PDB file of C-alpha atoms in Angstrom:
ATOM      1  CA  MET N   1       0.000   0.000   0.000  1.00 58.00           C
ATOM      2  CA  ALA N   2       1.330   3.431  -0.953  1.00 73.00           C
ATOM      3  CA  VAL N   3      -0.122   6.920  -0.844  1.00 83.00           C
ATOM      4  CA  ILE N   4       0.328  10.297  -2.514  1.00 94.00           C
ATOM      5  CA  GLN N   5      -1.179  13.594  -1.361  1.00 96.00           C
ATOM      6  CA  LYS N   6      -2.382  16.174  -3.867  1.00 96.00           C
ATOM      7  CA  GLU N   7      -4.565  19.278  -3.775  1.00 97.00           C
ATOM      8  CA  ILE N   8      -7.915  18.775  -5.550  1.00 98.00           C
ATOM      9  CA  ARG N   9     -11.055  20.857  -6.001  1.00 98.00           C
ATOM     10  CA  LEU N  10     -14.294  19.095  -5.022  1.00 98.00           C
ATOM     11  CA  VAL N  11     -17.500  20.318  -6.697  1.00 98.00           C
ATOM     12  CA  GLY N  12     -21.034  19.291  -5.805  1.00 97.00           C
ATOM     13  CA  SER N  13     -24.579  20.536  -6.284  1.00 97.00           C
ATOM     14  CA  LYS N  14     -24.297  22.731  -3.167  1.00 97.00           C
ATOM     15  CA  GLY N  15     -20.806  24.167  -3.513  1.00 97.00           C
ATOM     16  CA  LYS N  16     -17.104  23.667  -4.069  1.00 98.00           C
ATOM     17  CA  ARG N  17     -14.044  23.336  -1.891  1.00 97.00           C
ATOM     18  CA  GLU N  18     -10.274  22.804  -2.162  1.00 98.00           C
ATOM     19  CA  GLU N  19      -8.894  19.886  -0.143  1.00 97.00           C
ATOM     20  CA  LEU N  20      -5.669  17.955   0.220  1.00 97.00           C
ATOM     21  CA  ALA N  21      -6.640  14.471  -0.961  1.00 97.00           C
ATOM     22  CA  LEU N  22      -4.890  11.227  -0.150  1.00 96.00           C
ATOM     23  CA  PHE N  23      -4.535   8.984  -3.228  1.00 96.00           C
ATOM     24  CA  ASP N  24      -4.415   5.571  -1.599  1.00 93.00           C
ATOM     25  CA  SER N  25      -3.712   2.376  -3.548  1.00 91.00           C
ATOM     26  CA  GLY N  26      -4.835   0.383  -0.485  1.00 89.00           C
ATOM     27  CA  ALA N  27      -8.325   1.927  -0.283  1.00 91.00           C
ATOM     28  CA  THR N  28     -11.024   0.227  -2.331  1.00 92.00           C
ATOM     29  CA  TYR N  29     -13.437   3.179  -2.604  1.00 95.00           C
ATOM     30  CA  SER N  30     -13.071   6.933  -2.485  1.00 97.00           C
ATOM     31  CA  CYS N  31     -14.137   8.280   0.901  1.00 97.00           C
ATOM     32  CA  LEU N  32     -15.069  11.624   2.390  1.00 97.00           C
ATOM     33  CA  ARG N  33     -15.755  13.080   5.827  1.00 97.00           C
ATOM     34  CA  PRO N  34     -19.461  13.722   6.586  1.00 97.00           C
ATOM     35  CA  ASP N  35     -19.088  17.483   7.155  1.00 97.00           C
ATOM     36  CA  ILE N  36     -17.541  17.978   3.703  1.00 98.00           C
ATOM     37  CA  ALA N  37     -20.108  15.709   2.023  1.00 98.00           C
ATOM     38  CA  ARG N  38     -23.071  17.614   3.480  1.00 97.00           C
ATOM     39  CA  GLU N  39     -21.512  20.968   2.606  1.00 98.00           C
ATOM     40  CA  LEU N  40     -20.971  20.033  -1.044  1.00 98.00           C
ATOM     41  CA  GLY N  41     -23.713  17.697  -2.204  1.00 97.00           C
ATOM     42  CA  ASN N  42     -26.882  15.729  -1.609  1.00 97.00           C
ATOM     43  CA  VAL N  43     -26.121  12.770   0.616  1.00 98.00           C
ATOM     44  CA  GLU N  44     -27.823   9.477  -0.251  1.00 97.00           C
ATOM     45  CA  ASN N  45     -28.325   6.439   1.976  1.00 98.00           C
ATOM     46  CA  LEU N  46     -26.660   3.225   0.813  1.00 97.00           C
ATOM     47  CA  PRO N  47     -29.009   0.244   0.288  1.00 96.00           C
ATOM     48  CA  GLU N  48     -27.099  -1.465   3.107  1.00 97.00           C
ATOM     49  CA  PRO N  49     -24.067  -0.420   5.179  1.00 96.00           C
ATOM     50  CA  ARG N  50     -20.603  -1.299   3.871  1.00 95.00           C
ATOM     51  CA  GLU N  51     -17.738  -2.346   6.121  1.00 93.00           C
ATOM     52  CA  PHE N  52     -14.161  -1.429   5.299  1.00 89.00           C
ATOM     53  CA  GLY N  53     -10.957  -2.653   6.860  1.00 85.00           C
ATOM     54  CA  THR N  54      -8.542   0.001   8.093  1.00 82.00           C
ATOM     55  CA  ALA N  55      -4.777   0.225   8.495  1.00 77.00           C
ATOM     56  CA  LYS N  56      -5.234  -0.660  12.175  1.00 79.00           C
ATOM     57  CA  GLU N  57      -5.617  -4.406  12.531  1.00 81.00           C
ATOM     58  CA  GLY N  58      -9.060  -5.505  13.693  1.00 82.00           C
ATOM     59  CA  GLU N  59     -10.575  -2.040  13.268  1.00 86.00           C
ATOM     60  CA  LYS N  60     -13.346  -1.424  10.728  1.00 90.00           C
ATOM     61  CA  ALA N  61     -14.951   1.662   9.237  1.00 91.00           C
ATOM     62  CA  ILE N  62     -18.623   1.625   8.251  1.00 94.00           C
ATOM     63  CA  ALA N  63     -20.217   3.677   5.477  1.00 96.00           C
ATOM     64  CA  LYS N  64     -23.992   4.151   5.527  1.00 97.00           C
ATOM     65  CA  GLU N  65     -24.169   7.037   3.043  1.00 98.00           C
ATOM     66  CA  ARG N  66     -22.595   8.241  -0.193  1.00 98.00           C
ATOM     67  CA  VAL N  67     -22.394  11.415  -2.243  1.00 98.00           C
ATOM     68  CA  GLY N  68     -21.657  11.966  -5.926  1.00 97.00           C
ATOM     69  CA  LEU N  69     -19.154  14.734  -6.645  1.00 98.00           C
ATOM     70  CA  ASP N  70     -16.989  16.059  -9.429  1.00 97.00           C
ATOM     71  CA  PHE N  71     -13.367  16.730  -8.617  1.00 97.00           C
ATOM     72  CA  TYR N  72     -10.621  18.535 -10.483  1.00 96.00           C
ATOM     73  CA  ILE N  73      -6.946  17.635 -10.691  1.00 95.00           C
ATOM     74  CA  ASP N  74      -4.671  19.971 -12.655  1.00 91.00           C
ATOM     75  CA  GLY N  75      -7.721  21.419 -14.422  1.00 92.00           C
ATOM     76  CA  TYR N  76      -9.140  18.051 -15.535  1.00 93.00           C
ATOM     77  CA  ARG N  77     -12.631  17.079 -14.358  1.00 94.00           C
ATOM     78  CA  PHE N  78     -13.460  13.657 -12.949  1.00 95.00           C
ATOM     79  CA  SER N  79     -16.519  12.367 -11.094  1.00 94.00           C
ATOM     80  CA  ASP N  80     -17.328   9.519  -8.758  1.00 96.00           C
ATOM     81  CA  GLU N  81     -19.262   8.521  -5.693  1.00 97.00           C
ATOM     82  CA  PHE N  82     -17.630   8.958  -2.306  1.00 98.00           C
ATOM     83  CA  MET N  83     -18.413   6.764   0.684  1.00 98.00           C
ATOM     84  CA  ILE N  84     -19.081   8.909   3.744  1.00 98.00           C
ATOM     85  CA  ILE N  85     -17.133   7.661   6.740  1.00 96.00           C
ATOM     86  CA  GLN N  86     -17.248   9.087  10.258  1.00 93.00           C
ATOM     87  CA  ASP N  87     -13.859   9.901  11.871  1.00 89.00           C
ATOM     88  CA  LEU N  88     -11.944   9.536   8.605  1.00 91.00           C
ATOM     89  CA  SER N  89      -8.216  10.211   9.117  1.00 88.00           C
ATOM     90  CA  GLU N  90      -8.016  12.438   6.006  1.00 94.00           C
ATOM     91  CA  PRO N  91     -10.617  14.857   4.591  1.00 96.00           C
ATOM     92  CA  VAL N  92     -10.675  13.014   1.218  1.00 98.00           C
ATOM     93  CA  ILE N  93      -9.319   9.632   0.144  1.00 96.00           C
ATOM     94  CA  ILE N  94      -9.236   8.679  -3.534  1.00 97.00           C
ATOM     95  CA  GLY N  95      -9.363   4.875  -3.763  1.00 95.00           C
ATOM     96  CA  THR N  96      -8.545   2.286  -6.396  1.00 95.00           C
ATOM     97  CA  ALA N  97     -12.085   2.116  -7.838  1.00 95.00           C
ATOM     98  CA  THR N  98     -11.778   5.781  -8.853  1.00 96.00           C
ATOM     99  CA  LEU N  99      -8.156   5.400  -9.955  1.00 96.00           C
ATOM    100  CA  GLN N 100      -9.069   2.477 -12.219  1.00 95.00           C
ATOM    101  CA  LYS N 101     -12.263   4.070 -13.535  1.00 94.00           C
ATOM    102  CA  TRP N 102     -10.336   7.136 -14.706  1.00 94.00           C
ATOM    103  CA  ARG N 103      -7.108   5.239 -15.562  1.00 93.00           C
ATOM    104  CA  MET N 104      -5.029   7.289 -13.141  1.00 95.00           C
ATOM    105  CA  LYS N 105      -1.613   6.001 -12.199  1.00 95.00           C
ATOM    106  CA  LEU N 106       0.362   6.772  -9.062  1.00 95.00           C
ATOM    107  CA  ASP N 107       4.050   7.590  -9.584  1.00 94.00           C
ATOM    108  CA  PHE N 108       5.518   7.029  -6.129  1.00 92.00           C
ATOM    109  CA  GLU N 109       9.081   7.904  -7.157  1.00 93.00           C
ATOM    110  CA  ASN N 110       8.054  11.429  -8.171  1.00 93.00           C
ATOM    111  CA  ASP N 111       5.061  11.717  -5.817  1.00 93.00           C
ATOM    112  CA  GLU N 112       2.694  12.435  -8.736  1.00 94.00           C
ATOM    113  CA  VAL N 113      -0.717  11.372  -9.990  1.00 95.00           C
ATOM    114  CA  ILE N 114      -0.474  10.603 -13.716  1.00 94.00           C
ATOM    115  CA  ILE N 115      -3.590  11.494 -15.708  1.00 92.00           C
ATOM    116  CA  ASP N 116      -4.443  10.548 -19.284  1.00 88.00           C
ATOM    117  CA  PRO N 117      -6.374  13.606 -20.584  1.00 85.00           C
ATOM    118  CA  ARG N 118      -8.109  11.460 -23.232  1.00 85.00           C
ATOM    119  CA  VAL N 119     -10.245   9.695 -20.598  1.00 84.00           C
ATOM    120  CA  THR N 120     -11.690  12.999 -19.372  1.00 80.00           C
ATOM    121  CA  LYS N 121     -13.470  13.630 -22.682  1.00 77.00           C
ATOM    122  CA  LEU N 122     -17.086  12.495 -22.525  1.00 66.00           C
ATOM    123  CA  ARG N 123     -18.290  10.609 -25.579  1.00 59.00           C
ATOM    124  CA  LEU N 124     -21.640   9.361 -26.803  1.00 52.00           C
ATOM    125  CA  LEU N 125     -20.942   6.269 -28.877  1.00 50.00           C
ATOM    126  CA  CYS N 126     -24.265   4.581 -29.322  1.00 45.00           C
ATOM    127  CA  GLY N 127     -27.154   6.717 -28.138  1.00 43.00           C
ATOM    128  CA  ILE N 128     -29.589   6.684 -31.045  1.00 41.00           C
ATOM    129  CA  ARG N 129     -31.456   3.618 -32.241  1.00 46.00           C
ATOM    130  CA  ARG N 130     -33.354   3.335 -35.475  1.00 43.00           C
ATOM    131  CA  TRP N 131     -36.019   0.906 -36.630  1.00 40.00           C
ATOM    132  CA  GLN N 132     -35.572  -0.439 -40.136  1.00 42.00           C
ATOM    133  CA  ASN N 133     -39.224  -0.990 -40.995  1.00 43.00           C
ATOM    134  CA  CYS N 134     -40.781  -0.090 -37.646  1.00 45.00           C
ATOM    135  CA  ARG N 135     -42.405  -3.528 -37.622  1.00 44.00           C
ATOM    136  CA  GLY N 136     -40.932  -6.910 -37.010  1.00 48.00           C
ATOM    137  CA  SER N 137     -37.328  -5.727 -36.959  1.00 47.00           C
ATOM    138  CA  ILE N 138     -34.857  -5.678 -34.135  1.00 48.00           C
ATOM    139  CA  PRO N 139     -33.574  -2.200 -33.210  1.00 48.00           C
ATOM    140  CA  GLU N 140     -30.144  -1.639 -34.696  1.00 47.00           C
ATOM    141  CA  PRO N 141     -27.633   0.562 -32.868  1.00 46.00           C
ATOM    142  CA  VAL N 142     -26.217   3.431 -34.873  1.00 44.00           C
ATOM    143  CA  ARG N 143     -22.561   3.999 -34.137  1.00 45.00           C
ATOM    144  CA  ALA N 144     -20.543   7.169 -34.351  1.00 45.00           C
ATOM    145  CA  CYS N 145     -18.509   7.472 -37.510  1.00 42.00           C
ATOM    146  CA  PRO N 146     -15.038   6.028 -36.872  1.00 46.00           C
ATOM    147  CA  ASP N 147     -13.487   8.580 -39.237  1.00 44.00           C
ATOM    148  CA  GLU N 148     -12.179  11.344 -36.973  1.00 43.00           C
ATOM    149  CA  ASN N 149     -12.276  13.839 -39.869  1.00 44.00           C
ATOM    150  CA  GLN N 150     -16.078  13.794 -39.873  1.00 45.00           C
ATOM    151  CA  GLY N 151     -16.684  15.441 -36.514  1.00 45.00           C
ATOM    152  CA  THR N 152     -17.843  14.083 -33.208  1.00 47.00           C
ATOM    153  CA  GLY N 153     -20.126  11.305 -34.350  1.00 48.00           C
ATOM    154  CA  LEU N 154     -23.857  11.227 -33.669  1.00 47.00           C
ATOM    155  CA  LEU N 155     -24.013  14.632 -32.053  1.00 48.00           C
ATOM    156  CA  ASN N 156     -22.851  16.267 -35.289  1.00 50.00           C
ATOM    157  CA  PRO N 157     -25.965  17.039 -37.417  1.00 50.00           C
ATOM    158  CA  LYS N 158     -23.909  16.619 -40.613  1.00 50.00           C
ATOM    159  CA  ASN N 159     -23.230  13.009 -39.648  1.00 49.00           C
ATOM    160  CA  ILE N 160     -26.920  12.401 -38.992  1.00 47.00           C
ATOM    161  CA  LEU N 161     -27.761  13.717 -42.460  1.00 49.00           C
ATOM    162  CA  LYS N 162     -24.892  11.782 -44.097  1.00 50.00           C
ATOM    163  CA  ALA N 163     -26.060   8.569 -42.484  1.00 50.00           C
ATOM    164  CA  GLY N 164     -29.590   9.224 -43.748  1.00 49.00           C
ATOM    165  CA  LEU N 165     -31.053   8.945 -40.274  1.00 46.00           C
ATOM    166  CA  MET N 166     -32.912  12.241 -40.059  1.00 45.00           C
ATOM    167  CA  ASN N 167     -36.115  10.908 -41.621  1.00 46.00           C
ATOM    168  CA  GLN N 168     -35.746   7.300 -40.443  1.00 46.00           C
ATOM    169  CA  ALA N 169     -36.296   7.806 -36.735  1.00 46.00           C
ATOM    170  CA  PRO N 170     -39.882   6.848 -35.859  1.00 44.00           C
ATOM    171  CA  THR N 171     -42.194   9.449 -34.422  1.00 44.00           C
ATOM    172  CA  ILE N 172     -44.319   8.653 -31.397  1.00 45.00           C
ATOM    173  CA  ASN N 173     -47.226   7.688 -33.670  1.00 44.00           C
ATOM    174  CA  GLN N 174     -45.000   5.374 -35.751  1.00 45.00           C
ATOM    175  CA  ALA N 175     -43.190   3.634 -32.891  1.00 45.00           C
ATOM    176  CA  PRO N 176     -44.205   0.000 -32.467  1.00 45.00           C
ATOM    177  CA  THR N 177     -46.534  -0.822 -29.626  1.00 45.00           C
ATOM    178  CA  ILE N 178     -46.250  -3.886 -27.429  1.00 46.00           C
ATOM    179  CA  ASN N 179     -48.604  -5.739 -29.783  1.00 44.00           C
ATOM    180  CA  GLN N 180     -46.354  -4.869 -32.742  1.00 45.00           C
ATOM    181  CA  ALA N 181     -43.087  -5.714 -30.993  1.00 45.00           C
ATOM    182  CA  PRO N 182     -40.707  -8.018 -32.835  1.00 45.00           C
ATOM    183  CA  THR N 183     -41.532 -11.679 -32.383  1.00 44.00           C
ATOM    184  CA  THR N 184     -38.088 -12.982 -33.281  1.00 43.00           C
ATOM    185  CA  ARG N 185     -37.060 -15.974 -31.222  1.00 44.00           C
ATOM    186  CA  TRP N 186     -33.894 -15.815 -29.112  1.00 44.00           C
ATOM    187  CA  SER N 187     -32.041 -18.320 -31.347  1.00 43.00           C
ATOM    188  CA  GLU N 188     -32.772 -16.265 -34.491  1.00 44.00           C
ATOM    189  CA  ALA N 189     -31.639 -13.039 -32.842  1.00 45.00           C
ATOM    190  CA  THR N 190     -28.353 -14.530 -31.657  1.00 45.00           C
ATOM    191  CA  GLU N 191     -27.649 -16.012 -35.085  1.00 47.00           C
ATOM    192  CA  ARG N 192     -27.969 -12.550 -36.636  1.00 48.00           C
ATOM    193  CA  GLY N 193     -25.469 -11.114 -34.144  1.00 47.00           C
TER     194      GLY N 193
END
């Protein structure tokens, strides 16, 4: 287990705050003290409490609540849920779930958090579905154009027009009802891919 400390900016629905965060490769989840969580965001109860081991043998920490926050490191925005833990030794702990989610690496020789800026760009890859005949067909996902020279994929209206999708999306009156839903059997659907 190794740790690095770095200044981050926490941002929630209620406010923002600078804190010295502990990036801990031995912590499973990111954690936050209750006073900071309530100051910054809307706290949510966990479905059931979660127990965490601590550095002290035989001692456990229990989280009953969580909060979703954005946080900034060197100007790059990240987001995750933070487990709220009473009597936390540090104001903020960034755990391995967050590190892995955002592909952050800890450089212990230089005491740095290494960030890949490419993972901070939000992308919509497959958000629009079209129906081929609106009856008896399986919805087909429409993917963003892999050619980077053609813009940002589905969100670019030029790509929608180029793909010929503008007039193919069903309106509410054309969308199939439950009675018109495709009746394709599972084996046929899996054979098609």
